[in-house]
Coordinates of C-alpha atoms in Angstrom, one line a residue:
M1340 CA 5.1 15.7 -20.2
K1341 CA 4.4 14.0 -16.9
S1342 CA 7.3 13.5 -14.4
G1343 CA 9.1 10.2 -15.1
Q1344 CA 7.7 9.8 -18.6
H1345 CA 10.2 9.0 -21.3
F1346 CA 8.9 8.5 -24.9
L1347 CA 10.1 5.4 -26.8
T1348 CA 11.3 6.6 -30.2
D1349 CA 13.0 3.5 -31.6
R1350 CA 10.4 2.0 -34.0
G1351 CA 12.3 -1.3 -34.2
I1352 CA 12.1 -1.8 -30.5
A1353 CA 8.4 -0.8 -30.4
E1354 CA 7.6 -3.3 -33.1
R1355 CA 9.5 -6.1 -31.2
I1356 CA 7.6 -5.3 -28.0
A1357 CA 4.3 -5.6 -29.9
G1358 CA 5.5 -8.9 -31.3
Y1359 CA 6.3 -10.3 -27.9
A1360 CA 2.6 -10.0 -26.9
E1361 CA 1.5 -12.7 -29.5
I1362 CA -1.4 -10.5 -30.5
S1363 CA -4.3 -11.8 -32.6
P1364 CA -7.3 -9.9 -34.0
S1365 CA -9.5 -11.2 -31.2
D1366 CA -7.3 -9.6 -28.5
R1367 CA -8.3 -6.6 -26.5
I1368 CA -5.1 -4.8 -25.5
L1369 CA -4.6 -2.3 -22.7
E1370 CA -1.8 0.2 -23.1
I1371 CA -0.9 2.6 -20.3
G1372 CA 0.9 5.8 -21.1
P1373 CA 0.8 5.7 -24.9
G1374 CA 2.5 9.0 -25.2
K1375 CA 3.0 9.9 -28.8
G1376 CA 1.8 6.5 -30.0
S1377 CA 5.1 4.8 -31.1
L1378 CA 4.0 1.5 -29.5
T1379 CA 0.3 2.1 -30.1
E1380 CA 0.9 2.1 -33.9
F1381 CA 2.0 -1.6 -33.8
L1382 CA -0.6 -2.7 -31.3
A1383 CA -3.4 -1.1 -33.3
A1384 CA -2.2 -2.9 -36.5
R1385 CA -2.4 -6.3 -34.8
A1386 CA -5.3 -6.2 -32.3
G1387 CA -9.0 -5.9 -32.8
R1388 CA -9.2 -3.3 -30.1
V1389 CA -6.7 -1.2 -28.1
Y1390 CA -7.6 0.7 -24.9
A1391 CA -5.0 3.4 -24.2
I1392 CA -5.0 5.2 -20.8
E1393 CA -3.3 8.6 -21.1
A1394 CA -3.2 11.3 -18.4
D1395 CA -2.1 14.2 -20.7
P1396 CA -5.2 15.6 -22.6
E1397 CA -3.1 16.7 -25.6
L1398 CA -1.5 13.3 -26.0
A1399 CA -4.8 11.6 -25.5
R1400 CA -6.4 13.6 -28.3
Y1401 CA -3.4 12.9 -30.6
V1402 CA -3.6 9.2 -30.1
E1403 CA -7.4 9.0 -30.5
E1404 CA -7.2 11.0 -33.8
S1405 CA -4.3 8.9 -35.1
F1406 CA -5.7 5.3 -34.7
P1407 CA -9.3 4.5 -35.4
N1408 CA -9.4 1.2 -33.4
V1409 CA -7.9 2.7 -30.3
E1410 CA -10.2 3.9 -27.5
V1411 CA -8.5 6.5 -25.4
I1412 CA -9.3 6.8 -21.7
Q1413 CA -8.1 10.2 -20.5
G1414 CA -7.2 10.0 -16.9
D1415 CA -5.0 8.6 -14.1
A1416 CA -4.2 4.9 -14.7
L1417 CA -4.3 4.3 -10.9
R1418 CA -7.8 5.7 -10.6
V1419 CA -9.8 5.2 -13.8
D1420 CA -12.0 2.1 -14.2
L1421 CA -10.1 -0.4 -16.3
P1422 CA -11.8 -1.7 -19.4
E1423 CA -12.3 -5.3 -20.3
Y1424 CA -9.0 -6.5 -21.8
N1425 CA -7.0 -9.7 -22.0
K1426 CA -3.5 -8.5 -22.6
V1427 CA -1.4 -5.5 -21.4
V1428 CA 1.4 -4.0 -23.5
S1429 CA 3.0 -0.8 -22.2
N1430 CA 6.1 1.3 -21.8
L1431 CA 5.0 2.1 -18.2
P1432 CA 5.6 5.6 -16.8
Y1433 CA 8.4 5.1 -14.3
H1434 CA 6.9 7.1 -11.5
I1435 CA 3.9 4.8 -11.1
S1436 CA 5.6 1.5 -11.9
T1437 CA 5.0 -0.2 -8.5
K1438 CA 1.4 0.9 -8.0
I1439 CA 0.3 0.2 -11.5
T1440 CA 2.0 -3.2 -11.6
L1441 CA 0.3 -4.3 -8.4
R1442 CA -3.1 -3.1 -9.8
L1443 CA -2.6 -5.0 -13.1
L1444 CA -1.5 -8.2 -11.3
R1445 CA -4.7 -8.3 -9.4
N1446 CA -6.8 -7.9 -12.5
P1447 CA -7.4 -11.0 -14.8
F1448 CA -5.1 -11.2 -17.8
D1449 CA -3.8 -13.7 -20.3
L1450 CA -0.4 -12.0 -20.9
M1451 CA 1.4 -8.8 -20.2
V1452 CA 4.5 -7.3 -21.9
L1453 CA 5.8 -4.4 -20.0
M1454 CA 8.9 -2.2 -20.1
Y1455 CA 10.4 -0.9 -16.9
Q1456 CA 13.7 0.6 -15.6
R1457 CA 16.2 -2.2 -15.3
E1458 CA 16.6 -1.7 -11.6
F1459 CA 12.8 -2.1 -11.2
V1460 CA 13.0 -5.5 -12.9
E1461 CA 15.8 -6.5 -10.6
R1462 CA 13.4 -5.8 -7.7
M1463 CA 10.6 -7.7 -9.3
L1464 CA 12.8 -10.8 -9.6
A1465 CA 14.8 -10.5 -6.4
S1466 CA 15.3 -13.6 -4.2
P1467 CA 14.5 -13.8 -0.5
G1468 CA 17.3 -12.5 1.7
S1469 CA 18.6 -10.0 -1.0
R1470 CA 18.6 -6.3 -0.5
E1471 CA 16.2 -5.7 -3.4
Y1472 CA 13.7 -8.3 -2.2
G1473 CA 10.4 -6.8 -1.0
R1474 CA 6.7 -6.5 -1.3
L1475 CA 6.9 -6.1 -5.1
S1476 CA 9.0 -9.3 -5.4
V1477 CA 6.5 -11.3 -3.3
N1478 CA 3.4 -10.0 -5.2
V1479 CA 5.0 -10.6 -8.6
S1480 CA 6.0 -14.2 -7.6
Y1481 CA 2.5 -14.9 -6.3
Y1482 CA 0.6 -13.7 -9.4
A1483 CA 2.9 -14.3 -12.4
D1484 CA 5.8 -16.1 -14.1
V1485 CA 8.2 -13.5 -15.4
E1486 CA 10.5 -13.7 -18.4
V1487 CA 13.1 -11.0 -19.2
L1488 CA 13.0 -10.5 -23.0
E1489 CA 15.6 -7.8 -23.7
T1490 CA 17.4 -4.8 -22.4
V1491 CA 16.6 -1.5 -24.0
P1492 CA 19.3 1.2 -24.2
R1493 CA 18.8 4.8 -22.9
S1494 CA 19.2 6.1 -26.5
A1495 CA 15.8 4.5 -27.4
F1496 CA 14.0 7.2 -25.5
R1497 CA 13.4 11.0 -25.5
P1498 CA 14.2 12.6 -23.2
M1499 CA 17.0 10.1 -22.5
P1500 CA 16.6 8.5 -19.0
H1501 CA 19.5 8.0 -16.7
V1502 CA 19.3 4.2 -16.8
S1503 CA 18.5 1.5 -19.3
S1504 CA 15.2 -0.4 -19.4
S1505 CA 14.1 -4.0 -19.6
V1506 CA 11.2 -5.6 -21.4
V1507 CA 9.5 -8.5 -19.5
R1508 CA 6.7 -10.8 -20.3
L1509 CA 4.3 -11.9 -17.5
R1510 CA 2.0 -14.9 -17.7
P1511 CA -0.5 -15.6 -14.9
R1512 CA 0.4 -18.4 -12.5
R1513 CA -2.4 -21.0 -12.9
D1514 CA -1.1 -23.2 -10.0
R1515 CA -1.1 -20.6 -7.2
E1516 CA -3.0 -21.2 -4.0
L1517 CA -5.9 -18.8 -3.9
V1518 CA -6.1 -16.7 -0.7
D1519 CA -7.8 -13.5 0.2
E1520 CA -6.0 -11.0 -2.0
L1521 CA -6.6 -8.0 0.2
I1522 CA -5.2 -9.9 3.2
F1523 CA -2.2 -11.1 1.2
S1524 CA -1.5 -7.6 0.0
S1525 CA -1.7 -6.0 3.5
I1526 CA 0.4 -8.8 5.1
S1527 CA 3.1 -8.4 2.5
R1528 CA 3.0 -4.6 2.8
D1529 CA 3.0 -4.5 6.6
L1530 CA 5.7 -7.2 7.2
F1531 CA 8.1 -5.5 4.9
T1532 CA 7.9 -2.3 6.9
K1533 CA 9.5 -4.5 9.6
R1534 CA 11.6 -6.6 7.4
R1535 CA 14.4 -7.3 9.9
K1536 CA 12.2 -8.2 12.9
K1537 CA 11.2 -11.7 13.6
V1538 CA 7.9 -12.5 11.9
K1539 CA 6.1 -13.2 15.2
N1540 CA 7.1 -9.8 16.5
A1541 CA 6.2 -8.1 13.3
L1542 CA 2.8 -9.8 13.2
A1543 CA 2.1 -8.9 16.8
S1544 CA 2.9 -5.3 16.1
I1545 CA 0.2 -5.1 13.4
G1546 CA -2.4 -6.7 15.6
V1547 CA -2.3 -10.4 14.7
A1548 CA -3.4 -12.3 17.8
D1549 CA -1.4 -15.1 19.5
D1550 CA -4.0 -17.8 18.7
V1551 CA -3.6 -17.0 15.0
M1552 CA 0.2 -17.4 15.3
L1553 CA -0.3 -20.8 17.0
D1554 CA -1.5 -22.1 13.6
L1555 CA 1.6 -21.0 11.8
D1556 CA 4.8 -23.0 11.3
P1557 CA 7.3 -22.1 14.0
S1558 CA 10.0 -21.8 11.4
I1559 CA 8.0 -19.0 9.8
L1560 CA 7.5 -17.2 13.1
D1561 CA 11.2 -17.2 13.9
A1562 CA 12.3 -16.0 10.5
R1563 CA 12.5 -12.4 9.2
P1564 CA 10.1 -11.2 6.6
E1565 CA 13.0 -10.4 4.2
D1566 CA 13.8 -14.2 4.3
L1567 CA 10.4 -15.6 3.6
G1568 CA 9.4 -17.0 0.2
V1569 CA 6.1 -16.4 -1.4
D1570 CA 4.7 -19.7 -0.1
E1571 CA 5.3 -18.6 3.4
F1572 CA 3.5 -15.3 2.8
V1573 CA 0.6 -17.3 1.3
Q1574 CA 0.5 -19.5 4.5
I1575 CA 0.3 -16.4 6.7
A1576 CA -2.4 -14.9 4.6
R1577 CA -4.4 -18.1 4.6
V1578 CA -4.2 -18.6 8.4
V1579 CA -5.1 -14.9 9.1
S1580 CA -8.1 -15.2 6.6
E1581 CA -9.3 -18.5 8.2
H1582 CA -9.3 -16.9 11.7
R1583 CA -11.2 -13.8 10.5
S1584 CA -13.8 -16.0 8.8
R1585 CA -14.3 -18.0 12.0
D1586 CA -14.5 -14.8 14.1
S1587 CA -17.2 -13.4 11.8
L1588 CA -19.5 -16.5 12.3

């Protein structure tokens, strides 16, 4: 068993999670970390195709042999090429929660139903100015609308984790302003390493020129990164991107 992996053993909860995904036979489902297939069973019964990414060779073989309409991709979910899917349903391995969530958000999707440690969900949904607010919160707010569906007790897993979990449903934000995603990601990452500095000082420290900052709202420049909402991060990314495009002409 990989570090941080806790197998869901409560069949009732597994069936509910599959139900939250509103699966039809035309759906192509991605599951990350199927483990022993407790959730996979209910996904395979509903979807036309399930793709399951599993790092453990023995578990990958077990899942592939158990479900005929499941294609198992054996490897690291952070590194393998992702198949073409439209929904993601997973009890995500805790130790890769942040990295895999950021990867999934940047890939097109219709809906995701994901289970995380409860504290992780609190970070996803944190408000500007709070201690939990950070890069994860900003990226989730930019890409998706999030609905908390239920809390799952520790007793639903083996081995039993130290904390309870939460199931969330994410739908893509159709109204978001489109900006360069790599710039948005790097800006949110870099500014939160300097979360208590003024934004203008934090931007200067990562090499953003003064002429770029002249095009930003002064109220943004005088704030701290930890107090900015997602719209302010979008504005910073847009202005930085516009200047880079001009400079490349």
